[in-house]
Coordinates of C-alpha atoms in Angstrom, one line a residue:
M1 CA -142.6 -48.5 35.2
T2 CA -139.4 -47.9 37.1
D3 CA -139.3 -45.5 40.0
R4 CA -138.1 -42.7 37.6
L5 CA -138.8 -43.7 34.0
F6 CA -141.9 -44.7 32.0
A7 CA -141.2 -45.2 28.3
H8 CA -139.2 -42.1 27.3
Y9 CA -140.6 -40.0 30.1
E10 CA -138.7 -39.2 33.3
I11 CA -141.1 -39.2 36.3
L12 CA -140.6 -36.0 38.3
E13 CA -143.4 -35.9 40.9
K14 CA -146.9 -37.1 41.6
I15 CA -149.3 -34.3 41.1
G16 CA -152.8 -35.9 41.5
K17 CA -154.9 -39.0 42.0
G18 CA -158.4 -39.7 41.1
G19 CA -160.7 -42.3 39.6
M20 CA -158.7 -42.1 36.4
G21 CA -155.5 -43.1 38.2
E22 CA -152.4 -41.4 39.3
V23 CA -151.2 -38.3 37.5
F24 CA -147.5 -37.4 37.3
R25 CA -145.4 -34.5 36.2
A26 CA -142.9 -36.0 33.8
H27 CA -140.2 -34.9 31.4
D28 CA -140.2 -36.0 27.8
T29 CA -136.5 -36.9 27.3
V30 CA -137.0 -36.9 23.5
L31 CA -138.6 -33.5 23.0
G32 CA -137.3 -31.9 26.1
R33 CA -140.6 -30.7 27.6
D34 CA -142.6 -31.4 30.7
V35 CA -146.0 -33.2 30.4
A36 CA -148.8 -34.5 32.5
L37 CA -148.6 -38.3 32.5
K38 CA -152.0 -39.9 33.4
M39 CA -151.8 -43.6 34.2
L40 CA -154.9 -45.5 33.0
P41 CA -156.8 -47.5 35.6
D42 CA -156.5 -51.3 35.6
L43 CA -160.1 -51.8 34.4
V44 CA -159.1 -50.0 31.1
A45 CA -155.5 -51.2 30.8
Q46 CA -156.3 -54.9 31.3
D47 CA -159.3 -54.9 28.9
A48 CA -158.0 -55.3 25.3
E49 CA -161.2 -54.1 23.7
R50 CA -161.7 -51.2 25.9
L51 CA -158.0 -50.2 25.6
A52 CA -158.3 -50.3 21.8
R53 CA -161.4 -48.1 21.9
F54 CA -159.6 -45.7 24.3
R55 CA -156.7 -45.6 21.9
R56 CA -159.0 -44.7 19.0
E57 CA -160.7 -42.0 21.1
A58 CA -157.3 -40.6 22.2
Q59 CA -156.4 -40.2 18.5
V60 CA -159.6 -38.1 18.0
L61 CA -158.8 -36.0 21.1
A62 CA -155.3 -35.4 19.8
S63 CA -156.8 -33.8 16.7
L64 CA -158.3 -31.0 18.9
N65 CA -156.1 -27.9 18.3
H66 CA -157.3 -25.0 20.3
P67 CA -155.5 -22.8 22.8
G68 CA -158.3 -23.3 25.3
I69 CA -158.0 -27.1 25.3
A70 CA -155.1 -29.0 26.9
S71 CA -153.4 -30.9 24.1
V72 CA -153.2 -34.7 24.0
F73 CA -149.7 -35.8 22.9
G74 CA -150.1 -39.6 22.8
L75 CA -150.9 -42.9 24.5
E76 CA -147.7 -44.5 25.8
S77 CA -147.2 -48.1 27.0
Q78 CA -144.6 -49.9 29.1
G79 CA -145.3 -53.6 29.8
D80 CA -148.9 -53.9 31.0
S81 CA -149.2 -50.3 32.0
H82 CA -150.5 -47.5 29.8
A83 CA -150.5 -43.7 30.2
L84 CA -151.9 -40.7 28.4
A85 CA -149.3 -38.0 27.8
M86 CA -151.0 -34.6 27.9
E87 CA -150.1 -30.9 28.0
L88 CA -149.0 -29.9 31.5
V89 CA -151.0 -26.7 32.2
P90 CA -149.7 -24.3 34.9
G91 CA -152.0 -22.4 37.2
P92 CA -154.8 -23.2 39.6
E93 CA -157.9 -25.2 38.9
L94 CA -161.1 -23.1 38.6
A95 CA -162.3 -25.0 41.7
E96 CA -159.4 -23.7 43.7
R97 CA -160.0 -20.1 42.4
L98 CA -163.6 -20.3 43.5
A99 CA -162.7 -21.8 46.9
A100 CA -160.3 -18.9 47.6
G101 CA -162.9 -16.2 47.4
V102 CA -165.2 -14.2 45.1
V103 CA -163.9 -13.8 41.5
P104 CA -164.9 -10.4 40.1
T105 CA -167.8 -10.4 37.7
D106 CA -165.8 -9.0 34.8
E107 CA -163.2 -11.8 35.2
C108 CA -165.9 -14.4 35.5
L109 CA -167.4 -13.2 32.2
H110 CA -164.0 -13.4 30.5
I111 CA -163.5 -16.9 31.8
A112 CA -167.0 -17.8 30.6
L113 CA -166.2 -16.5 27.1
Q114 CA -163.0 -18.4 26.8
L115 CA -164.7 -21.5 28.1
A116 CA -167.4 -21.2 25.5
E117 CA -164.8 -20.8 22.7
A118 CA -163.0 -24.0 23.8
I119 CA -166.2 -26.0 24.0
E120 CA -167.3 -24.7 20.6
A121 CA -164.0 -25.7 19.0
A122 CA -164.4 -29.3 20.3
H123 CA -168.1 -29.5 19.4
E124 CA -167.2 -28.5 15.8
K125 CA -164.9 -31.5 15.7
G126 CA -167.7 -33.7 17.1
V127 CA -166.1 -34.1 20.5
I128 CA -168.2 -33.8 23.7
H129 CA -166.6 -33.3 27.1
R130 CA -169.2 -35.1 29.2
D131 CA -167.4 -34.2 32.4
L132 CA -167.1 -30.4 32.4
K133 CA -166.6 -29.0 35.9
P134 CA -164.4 -26.5 37.8
A135 CA -161.8 -29.2 38.5
N136 CA -161.4 -29.8 34.8
I137 CA -160.8 -26.1 34.1
K138 CA -157.5 -24.3 34.7
V139 CA -156.8 -20.6 34.6
T140 CA -153.1 -19.8 33.8
D141 CA -151.2 -16.9 35.3
E142 CA -151.8 -15.0 32.0
G143 CA -155.6 -15.4 32.4
R144 CA -155.9 -18.1 29.7
V145 CA -158.6 -20.7 30.3
K146 CA -157.6 -24.3 29.6
V147 CA -160.1 -27.2 29.6
L148 CA -158.6 -30.5 30.7
D149 CA -159.6 -34.1 30.0
F150 CA -161.8 -33.2 27.0
G151 CA -163.7 -36.3 25.9
L152 CA -162.0 -38.7 28.3
A153 CA -165.2 -39.6 30.0
K154 CA -166.5 -41.1 26.7
A155 CA -163.1 -42.8 26.2
L156 CA -163.3 -44.4 29.6
V157 CA -166.9 -45.7 29.7
D158 CA -167.6 -49.3 29.0
D159 CA -170.7 -49.0 26.8
T160 CA -170.3 -46.5 24.0
S161 CA -174.0 -46.6 23.3
T162 CA -174.9 -45.0 26.6
S163 CA -174.3 -41.5 27.8
S164 CA -173.8 -42.4 31.5
I165 CA -170.3 -41.7 32.9
D166 CA -168.9 -44.4 35.1
Q167 CA -168.5 -42.4 38.2
R168 CA -165.6 -44.6 39.4
L169 CA -163.6 -43.2 36.5
S170 CA -164.1 -39.5 37.3
P171 CA -160.5 -38.3 36.6
T172 CA -160.6 -35.3 39.1
I173 CA -162.0 -34.5 42.5
T174 CA -164.8 -31.9 42.9
A175 CA -166.7 -33.1 45.9
N176 CA -165.8 -34.7 49.2
L177 CA -168.0 -37.8 48.6
T178 CA -166.8 -41.4 48.7
L179 CA -168.0 -44.8 47.6
N180 CA -165.9 -47.9 48.3
N181 CA -163.0 -45.5 49.0
V182 CA -163.2 -44.0 45.5
I183 CA -163.6 -40.3 45.1
L184 CA -166.7 -39.1 43.1
G185 CA -167.0 -35.7 41.6
T186 CA -169.3 -35.7 38.6
A187 CA -172.8 -35.7 39.9
A188 CA -173.1 -31.9 40.7
Y189 CA -172.4 -31.0 37.0
M190 CA -174.2 -33.9 35.2
S191 CA -177.0 -33.0 32.9
P192 CA -180.4 -34.5 33.7
E193 CA -180.1 -36.8 30.7
Q194 CA -176.7 -38.1 32.0
A195 CA -178.1 -38.6 35.5
R196 CA -180.9 -40.7 33.9
A197 CA -178.4 -42.6 31.8
T198 CA -180.1 -41.7 28.6
E199 CA -178.5 -40.7 25.3
V200 CA -176.7 -37.4 25.3
D201 CA -175.3 -35.0 22.8
K202 CA -173.4 -31.6 23.0
R203 CA -176.3 -30.1 25.0
A204 CA -175.0 -32.0 28.0
D205 CA -171.9 -29.8 27.9
I206 CA -174.1 -26.7 27.6
W207 CA -175.9 -27.7 30.8
A208 CA -172.6 -28.2 32.6
Y209 CA -171.4 -24.9 31.2
G210 CA -174.4 -23.2 32.7
V211 CA -173.8 -24.8 36.0
V212 CA -170.1 -23.8 36.1
V213 CA -170.8 -20.1 35.1
A214 CA -173.7 -19.9 37.6
E215 CA -171.4 -21.2 40.3
M216 CA -168.8 -18.5 39.4
L217 CA -171.3 -15.7 39.5
G218 CA -173.3 -17.0 42.5
G219 CA -170.4 -17.9 44.8
R220 CA -171.8 -21.3 45.7
Q221 CA -172.4 -24.7 44.2
L222 CA -175.7 -24.9 42.3
F223 CA -176.4 -28.5 43.2
A224 CA -175.1 -29.9 46.4
G225 CA -176.4 -32.8 48.5
E226 CA -175.0 -34.8 51.4
T227 CA -174.7 -37.9 49.2
V228 CA -174.3 -38.6 45.5
S229 CA -177.9 -39.7 45.3
D230 CA -179.0 -36.4 47.0
T231 CA -177.0 -34.4 44.6
L232 CA -178.4 -36.3 41.5
A233 CA -181.9 -35.7 42.9
E234 CA -181.3 -32.0 43.0
V235 CA -180.0 -32.1 39.5
L236 CA -183.2 -33.8 38.4
K237 CA -185.8 -32.0 40.4
S238 CA -184.8 -29.0 42.6
E239 CA -185.7 -25.5 41.7
I240 CA -182.9 -23.6 39.9
N241 CA -182.7 -20.2 41.5
L242 CA -180.7 -17.6 39.7
D243 CA -182.0 -14.7 41.7
E244 CA -179.1 -14.9 44.1
L245 CA -176.5 -14.0 41.5
R246 CA -174.6 -10.9 42.3
D247 CA -176.3 -7.6 41.4
D248 CA -173.8 -6.6 38.7
V249 CA -174.5 -9.6 36.5
P250 CA -175.9 -8.3 33.2
P251 CA -179.5 -9.4 32.4
A252 CA -178.4 -10.9 29.1
V253 CA -176.1 -13.3 31.0
I254 CA -178.9 -14.3 33.4
R255 CA -181.2 -15.1 30.4
L256 CA -178.3 -17.0 28.9
L257 CA -177.9 -19.1 32.0
R258 CA -181.7 -19.8 32.2
R259 CA -181.5 -21.1 28.6
C260 CA -178.5 -23.3 29.4
L261 CA -180.1 -24.8 32.5
Q262 CA -183.3 -26.1 30.9
R263 CA -183.8 -29.7 32.0
D264 CA -185.5 -30.6 28.8
P265 CA -182.7 -30.7 26.2
R266 CA -185.2 -29.7 23.5
Q267 CA -185.7 -26.3 25.3
R268 CA -182.0 -25.9 26.1
L269 CA -179.6 -23.6 24.2
R270 CA -178.8 -25.4 20.9
D271 CA -175.3 -24.3 20.3
I272 CA -172.5 -23.1 22.7
G273 CA -171.5 -20.7 19.9
D274 CA -174.7 -18.7 20.7
A275 CA -173.4 -18.2 24.3
R276 CA -170.1 -17.0 22.9
L277 CA -171.9 -14.4 20.8
I278 CA -173.9 -13.1 23.7
L279 CA -170.8 -12.8 26.0
Q280 CA -168.9 -11.0 23.3
D281 CA -171.7 -8.5 23.0
V282 CA -171.9 -8.1 26.8
L283 CA -168.1 -7.6 27.2
A284 CA -168.1 -5.1 24.3
G285 CA -170.7 -3.0 26.1
D286 CA -173.6 -3.9 23.8
T287 CA -176.6 -4.4 26.2
E288 CA -179.3 -4.5 23.6
D289 CA -181.5 -7.6 23.9
V290 CA -180.7 -9.2 20.6
A291 CA -180.9 -13.0 20.1
P292 CA -177.7 -14.3 18.6
E293 CA -179.4 -15.8 15.5
A294 CA -181.0 -12.4 14.8
A295 CA -177.8 -10.4 15.1
A296 CA -176.7 -8.6 12.0
P297 CA -173.7 -10.2 10.3
A298 CA -170.4 -8.5 11.0
S299 CA -169.2 -6.3 8.2
P300 CA -166.0 -7.5 6.5
W301 CA -163.0 -6.3 8.6
P302 CA -161.2 -4.2 6.0
L303 CA -164.1 -1.7 6.1
R304 CA -163.9 -1.6 9.9
L305 CA -160.2 -1.1 9.8
V306 CA -160.4 2.0 7.6
A307 CA -162.2 3.8 10.4
G308 CA -159.4 3.1 12.9
V309 CA -156.1 2.8 11.2
A310 CA -153.6 0.9 13.4
V311 CA -150.2 2.2 14.2
L312 CA -147.5 -0.4 13.4
A313 CA -143.9 0.7 13.3
M314 CA -140.9 -0.5 11.2
A315 CA -137.8 1.6 10.7
A316 CA -137.9 3.1 7.3
A317 CA -140.9 1.1 6.2
G318 CA -144.6 1.1 6.2
F319 CA -147.4 -1.6 5.8
A320 CA -150.1 -1.4 3.2
F321 CA -153.3 -3.3 2.6
W322 CA -155.0 -4.3 -0.6
Q323 CA -158.1 -6.3 -1.3
P324 CA -157.8 -7.9 -4.7
H325 CA -160.6 -10.5 -4.9
P326 CA -162.4 -9.9 -8.2
E327 CA -165.7 -11.2 -6.9
T328 CA -165.9 -9.1 -3.7
T329 CA -168.8 -6.7 -3.3
L330 CA -166.5 -4.3 -1.5
P331 CA -164.8 -1.5 -3.3
L332 CA -161.1 -1.7 -3.8
R333 CA -159.4 0.1 -0.9
K334 CA -155.7 0.9 -0.5
F335 CA -154.3 2.6 2.6
E336 CA -151.2 2.6 4.7
I337 CA -150.6 2.0 8.4
P338 CA -148.4 5.0 9.4
L339 CA -145.2 4.7 11.5
S340 CA -144.5 5.9 15.0
R341 CA -141.1 6.0 16.6
T342 CA -142.8 6.1 20.0
D343 CA -144.6 2.8 19.4
P344 CA -143.0 -0.1 21.5
S345 CA -142.9 -2.2 18.4
A346 CA -141.0 0.3 16.4
N347 CA -137.9 -1.9 15.6
V348 CA -139.7 -4.6 13.6
S349 CA -137.3 -7.2 12.4
F350 CA -139.7 -9.6 10.7
A351 CA -142.4 -8.2 8.4
P352 CA -146.0 -8.7 9.5
R353 CA -148.1 -11.7 8.6
I354 CA -151.8 -11.4 8.6
S355 CA -153.8 -14.2 10.3
P356 CA -156.0 -16.4 8.0
D357 CA -159.2 -14.8 9.5
G358 CA -157.8 -11.3 8.8
R359 CA -158.1 -10.1 12.4
Y360 CA -154.5 -10.0 13.6
L361 CA -150.9 -9.3 12.5
L362 CA -147.9 -11.0 13.9
F363 CA -144.3 -9.6 13.7
I364 CA -141.0 -9.8 15.5
S365 CA -139.8 -6.8 17.4
E366 CA -137.4 -6.5 20.4
N367 CA -136.3 -10.1 19.9
Q368 CA -139.8 -11.6 20.4
I369 CA -143.1 -12.1 18.7
W370 CA -145.8 -9.4 18.9
V371 CA -149.5 -9.7 17.9
R372 CA -151.5 -6.7 16.7
D373 CA -155.2 -6.8 17.1
L374 CA -156.6 -4.9 14.1
A375 CA -159.9 -4.2 15.9
T376 CA -158.3 -2.5 18.9
T377 CA -155.0 -1.4 17.2
E378 CA -153.1 -2.7 20.2
S379 CA -149.8 -4.6 20.0
R380 CA -148.5 -6.8 22.7
P381 CA -145.5 -9.1 23.0
L382 CA -145.8 -12.9 23.6
P383 CA -143.4 -13.9 26.5
G384 CA -141.5 -17.1 25.8
T385 CA -140.9 -16.3 22.2
E386 CA -137.4 -14.8 22.6
D387 CA -135.1 -15.6 19.6
A388 CA -138.1 -16.6 17.5
R389 CA -137.5 -17.1 13.8
D390 CA -140.0 -17.0 11.0
P391 CA -143.3 -17.3 12.9
F392 CA -146.4 -18.4 11.0
W393 CA -150.2 -18.9 11.7
S394 CA -152.3 -22.0 12.2
P395 CA -155.3 -22.3 9.9
D396 CA -157.7 -21.3 12.6
S397 CA -155.7 -18.2 13.6
E398 CA -155.5 -19.4 17.2
W399 CA -151.8 -20.6 17.3
I400 CA -148.5 -19.3 16.1
A401 CA -145.6 -21.7 15.3
F402 CA -142.0 -20.5 15.2
G403 CA -138.5 -21.8 15.2
T404 CA -135.5 -21.2 17.5
G405 CA -131.9 -22.3 17.2
T406 CA -132.8 -25.6 18.9
A407 CA -136.5 -26.2 18.5
I408 CA -139.8 -25.8 16.7
K409 CA -142.4 -24.4 19.1
K410 CA -146.0 -23.1 19.2
I411 CA -147.8 -20.6 21.4
D412 CA -151.4 -19.6 21.4
R413 CA -152.3 -16.2 20.0
S414 CA -153.3 -14.8 23.4
G415 CA -150.0 -15.7 25.0
G416 CA -149.3 -18.3 27.6
R417 CA -146.6 -21.0 27.8
S418 CA -145.0 -21.9 24.5
M419 CA -144.9 -25.7 23.7
T420 CA -142.0 -27.5 22.1
L421 CA -143.1 -29.6 19.0
A422 CA -139.6 -30.9 18.1
T423 CA -136.0 -30.4 19.0
V424 CA -133.7 -29.6 16.1
S425 CA -130.0 -29.0 15.4
G426 CA -127.6 -28.4 12.6
N427 CA -129.2 -28.0 9.2
L428 CA -132.7 -28.7 10.5
S429 CA -132.9 -25.4 12.4
M430 CA -134.4 -22.4 10.8
G431 CA -131.9 -20.0 9.2
S432 CA -131.7 -17.6 6.3
G433 CA -134.5 -18.1 3.9
S434 CA -136.4 -20.3 6.2
S435 CA -140.2 -20.3 6.5
G436 CA -143.1 -22.5 7.6
I437 CA -146.7 -23.3 7.0
W438 CA -149.4 -25.0 9.1
N439 CA -151.4 -27.4 7.0
A440 CA -155.2 -28.1 7.4
D441 CA -154.5 -31.6 8.8
G442 CA -152.4 -30.0 11.6
S443 CA -149.0 -31.0 10.3
L444 CA -146.3 -28.4 9.7
F445 CA -144.0 -28.0 6.7
Y446 CA -141.0 -25.8 6.8
T447 CA -137.8 -25.0 5.0
T448 CA -134.6 -24.0 6.6
G449 CA -132.9 -22.2 3.7
N450 CA -130.4 -25.0 3.3
T451 CA -132.5 -28.1 3.0
G452 CA -135.6 -29.5 1.3
V453 CA -139.1 -29.4 2.6
L454 CA -139.3 -30.8 6.2
R455 CA -142.4 -32.2 7.9
L456 CA -143.4 -32.2 11.5
P457 CA -146.5 -34.2 12.8
A458 CA -149.6 -32.5 14.0
Q459 CA -148.9 -32.5 17.8
A460 CA -145.3 -33.2 18.2
G461 CA -142.7 -35.7 17.1
E462 CA -139.7 -36.2 14.8
V463 CA -138.8 -33.9 12.0
T464 CA -138.5 -35.8 8.7
M465 CA -137.5 -34.9 5.2
H466 CA -140.8 -34.6 3.1
H467 CA -139.2 -33.6 -0.2
E468 CA -135.5 -33.3 -1.1
P469 CA -133.9 -31.1 -3.8
Q470 CA -133.5 -32.8 -7.1
E471 CA -130.3 -33.1 -9.2
G472 CA -128.8 -29.6 -9.8
E473 CA -130.9 -28.0 -7.0
V474 CA -129.2 -26.6 -3.9
D475 CA -132.0 -26.0 -1.5
F476 CA -135.6 -24.6 -1.1
H477 CA -136.7 -21.4 0.4
E478 CA -140.1 -20.1 1.6
V479 CA -142.8 -22.7 1.2
C480 CA -146.5 -21.7 0.9
A481 CA -149.7 -23.8 0.7
L482 CA -152.3 -23.7 -2.0
P483 CA -156.0 -24.0 -0.8
D484 CA -158.0 -27.2 -0.6
G485 CA -154.9 -29.4 -0.3
R486 CA -153.9 -28.7 -3.9
G487 CA -150.2 -28.6 -3.1
W488 CA -147.3 -26.3 -2.0
I489 CA -145.3 -23.6 -3.8
F490 CA -141.7 -23.0 -2.9
V491 CA -138.6 -21.1 -4.0
V492 CA -136.0 -23.3 -5.8
H493 CA -132.3 -22.4 -5.7
T494 CA -129.8 -23.9 -8.1
H495 CA -126.1 -23.2 -8.4
E496 CA -126.8 -20.8 -11.2
D497 CA -130.3 -19.5 -10.6
Y498 CA -132.4 -18.0 -7.7
G499 CA -135.3 -17.1 -9.9
S500 CA -137.6 -20.1 -9.9
L501 CA -140.8 -21.3 -8.2
G502 CA -141.6 -25.0 -7.9
L503 CA -144.8 -26.9 -7.0
L504 CA -145.1 -30.1 -4.9
T505 CA -148.4 -32.0 -5.2
P506 CA -150.0 -34.0 -2.4
D507 CA -148.9 -37.3 -4.1
G508 CA -145.3 -36.2 -4.2
Q509 CA -145.0 -35.1 -7.8
R510 CA -142.8 -32.0 -8.8
K511 CA -143.7 -29.4 -11.3
A512 CA -142.0 -26.2 -12.4
V513 CA -144.2 -23.1 -12.0
L514 CA -142.3 -20.0 -12.8
S515 CA -138.8 -19.0 -13.9
Y516 CA -137.0 -15.7 -14.3
P517 CA -133.3 -16.6 -15.0
G518 CA -130.9 -14.1 -13.5
D519 CA -133.5 -12.6 -11.2
S520 CA -134.2 -13.5 -7.5
L521 CA -137.7 -14.6 -6.4
N522 CA -138.9 -15.1 -2.8
T523 CA -141.9 -15.2 -0.4
P524 CA -144.6 -16.7 -2.7
V525 CA -148.1 -16.6 -1.4
W526 CA -151.5 -17.7 -2.8
S527 CA -154.3 -15.1 -3.0
P528 CA -158.0 -15.9 -3.3
S529 CA -158.0 -13.5 -6.3
G530 CA -156.6 -16.4 -8.3
H531 CA -153.0 -15.2 -8.3
L532 CA -149.6 -16.2 -6.9
L533 CA -147.9 -13.2 -5.3
F534 CA -144.1 -13.1 -4.9
K535 CA -141.3 -10.6 -4.5
R536 CA -139.0 -9.9 -7.5
A537 CA -135.6 -8.5 -6.6
H538 CA -133.9 -7.1 -9.7
V539 CA -136.4 -6.4 -12.5
A540 CA -138.8 -3.7 -11.3
P541 CA -138.2 -4.7 -7.6
G542 CA -141.4 -5.2 -5.6
I543 CA -144.4 -7.5 -5.2
W544 CA -145.6 -9.1 -8.4
A545 CA -148.7 -11.2 -9.1
V546 CA -149.3 -13.9 -11.8
P547 CA -152.6 -15.6 -12.6
F548 CA -152.5 -19.2 -11.5
S549 CA -155.1 -22.0 -12.1
L550 CA -155.8 -24.4 -9.2
D551 CA -157.3 -26.9 -11.5
Q552 CA -154.4 -27.0 -14.0
L553 CA -151.8 -26.1 -11.3
E554 CA -150.0 -23.8 -13.7
V555 CA -149.5 -20.1 -14.6
T556 CA -152.3 -18.9 -16.9
G557 CA -151.2 -15.3 -17.8
E558 CA -148.5 -12.7 -17.6
A559 CA -147.1 -11.4 -14.3
F560 CA -147.6 -7.8 -13.3
L561 CA -146.3 -5.5 -10.7
V562 CA -148.6 -5.0 -7.7
A563 CA -146.6 -2.8 -5.4
A564 CA -143.2 -1.4 -6.3
D565 CA -140.4 -1.2 -3.7
S566 CA -142.3 -3.6 -1.4
F567 CA -141.8 -7.0 0.1
R568 CA -143.1 -9.9 2.3
P569 CA -146.7 -10.2 0.9
S570 CA -149.2 -12.0 3.3
V571 CA -152.8 -12.7 2.4
S572 CA -155.8 -13.6 4.5
R573 CA -158.7 -15.9 3.4
D574 CA -160.9 -13.0 2.3
G575 CA -158.1 -11.8 -0.1
T576 CA -156.8 -8.9 2.0
L577 CA -153.1 -8.3 1.4
V578 CA -150.7 -6.9 3.9
F579 CA -147.1 -6.1 2.9
S580 CA -144.1 -4.0 3.9
K581 CA -142.8 -1.2 1.8
G582 CA -140.0 1.4 1.8
F583 CA -136.8 -0.7 1.4
G584 CA -136.0 0.3 -2.2
Q585 CA -133.0 -1.1 -4.0
N586 CA -131.6 2.4 -4.4
N587 CA -132.4 3.7 -1.0
L588 CA -130.2 1.7 1.4
Q589 CA -127.6 2.6 3.9
M590 CA -125.0 0.9 6.1
A591 CA -124.9 2.6 9.5
W592 CA -123.4 2.1 13.0
F593 CA -125.9 1.4 15.8
D594 CA -125.4 1.0 19.5
R595 CA -126.7 -2.0 21.4
Q596 CA -129.9 -0.1 22.3
G597 CA -130.7 0.3 18.6
N598 CA -129.8 4.0 18.4
E599 CA -128.2 5.1 15.1
L600 CA -124.7 6.6 15.7
S601 CA -123.5 7.4 12.2
V602 CA -124.0 6.5 8.5
I603 CA -121.2 4.4 7.0
A604 CA -122.2 4.8 3.3
D605 CA -125.2 4.9 0.9
L606 CA -125.6 1.8 -1.2
E607 CA -126.8 1.7 -4.8
T608 CA -127.7 -2.0 -4.7
T609 CA -128.8 -4.6 -2.1
R610 CA -126.0 -5.9 0.1
P611 CA -127.6 -8.8 2.0
F612 CA -125.9 -10.7 4.8
P613 CA -123.2 -8.2 5.8
Y614 CA -120.3 -9.6 8.0
L615 CA -118.2 -7.2 10.0
S616 CA -114.5 -8.0 10.5
P617 CA -113.2 -8.5 14.1
D618 CA -111.3 -5.2 13.9
E619 CA -114.4 -3.4 12.5
T620 CA -112.5 -2.0 9.5
Q621 CA -114.0 -4.1 6.8
I622 CA -117.5 -5.4 5.9
L623 CA -118.0 -8.4 3.7
T624 CA -121.2 -8.3 1.6
S625 CA -122.7 -10.0 -1.4
S626 CA -124.9 -8.8 -4.3
I627 CA -126.2 -9.8 -7.8
T628 CA -123.8 -8.2 -10.3
D629 CA -124.0 -8.8 -14.0
G630 CA -126.5 -11.6 -13.5
S631 CA -124.5 -13.5 -11.0
R632 CA -123.8 -13.4 -7.2
A633 CA -120.6 -11.7 -6.2
L634 CA -118.7 -11.0 -2.9
W635 CA -117.6 -7.4 -2.1
L636 CA -115.3 -5.9 0.5
F637 CA -116.1 -2.5 2.0
D638 CA -113.5 -0.5 3.8
T639 CA -115.1 1.4 6.7
T640 CA -112.1 3.8 7.1
T641 CA -111.9 4.9 3.5
S642 CA -115.5 4.1 2.2
N643 CA -113.9 2.3 -0.7
E644 CA -115.5 -0.9 -2.0
R645 CA -113.9 -3.6 -4.2
R646 CA -115.2 -6.8 -5.7
L647 CA -113.6 -10.1 -4.5
T648 CA -115.3 -12.6 -6.9

């Protein structure tokens, strides 16, 4: 490593040192983002077998994709040195927050909930932290909890069959204890089975979780001895006193902590998801003493939504919901979310997309992404998403990916700092007709409106062409995924026709799906009802549906109109459809607006769609396009006389 460069990372400053090695703030010169670069200690870097095992473990850690877990970008090498590139998380460590003074109980409970969600996501992937402690937890300025170094303890230990953590490799500092001039910091949060060096499972994290939460609510370290041995002795034998927790801690939380802090793993809480359920109930004001496994299942969200209709604004448009799944036990319900000019999200410029879990809507307004929680009916902007284009959800509904003029980025649903996945330029950047999807394997596919289908790896990397247009095809628009990895549907544009849908199979084969010559199709989406939904522009304009077989990968019936005068269908996993309506082909205007979005005057009413208008520099003429007599034509509109003439 030179003084300033390691692989393609520019070293900016040293930000930490622990048993894991030195930690640097570095700039990724390829992707244009700052990262945390953690240099591996010599006993790992110089052991080929251990390094290979660490590399395999790092690949598993890179698969974790949750806003509460700091991302692993890759394992980098230069000469005999090796470093782990990870997400650089802003904000103080939880240890620093606790040392600065008392954290309010409500804030502690929100931190505890987010921490449980992050641990649950990792456990579901089979990853155990093994070294959970306040120094491995950060709280960003937006209040988002981020867990650091997830699973690195396992990756660093010498013997994979044992649960014990080599304390010399503790990557962060949590106690002022030394041994051979190496800082130790794990003992106070070790589970009893770890302290005894016996086999552990995810319940070791549940113990550490209980210790961390108890420390937040009690204002002092739960286990603290003068030496490491003294601390471990307290972990193994001392009485665990939760009576000193502050008076406003809910009894349900105290019972939860007692269950987490059972020394016998067989008596300990079995799943961190149970802790999440309890904390959700507590924060929602439900104080009834109900065990999580006995809690009644939540009713499907469309029924809950009817009782509290959200307010979501879009000029001259509304949003409607429809639940078409033929096997559902719910009655068919149709209703609209009304408009409100006083809503801060009134000037929506990108129609809403419902999250896969059916709980949230995203849309673009005021030049940034907004998220609407359908349970609370509140909308809020996501800072750092200015100039976002065509945002789309991750499969777990936790992340949102979006394009800009120079990059593809992602941001977690709750906000926080956006992360650059790839830098792009020219025809690789999202433009008219662009769209993206987030595949189950974590990779991203997107179309720009002037290329084929592009691919971006799970965490970050280089954009590559996944599938190019065939002979006679111009480009692809709007890609959508079929379930269970069956393939992808996209809009095919040729020189003569905009009315076709194509299918790309996982093995790279192409197949024609649907064709309406002379029409214009866009925004296809799969519905669990067994249909492909799409917008049709010229024949009975609106959202259409056609039966589609996942086994045969072909249309099996006649298309029918679902919602006239509507566009941008979006469907959640339970079959709930959200779409926008109100922009009819015969109900359009051109108008002057000021820079604040206030309408000044109407230029003219239009009988047909005029997409992509361009204003001349002297503001006297507007160049538009339309489908006329079955073909696309250019028109010129005179703003001084209101006359229009066809150019082509």
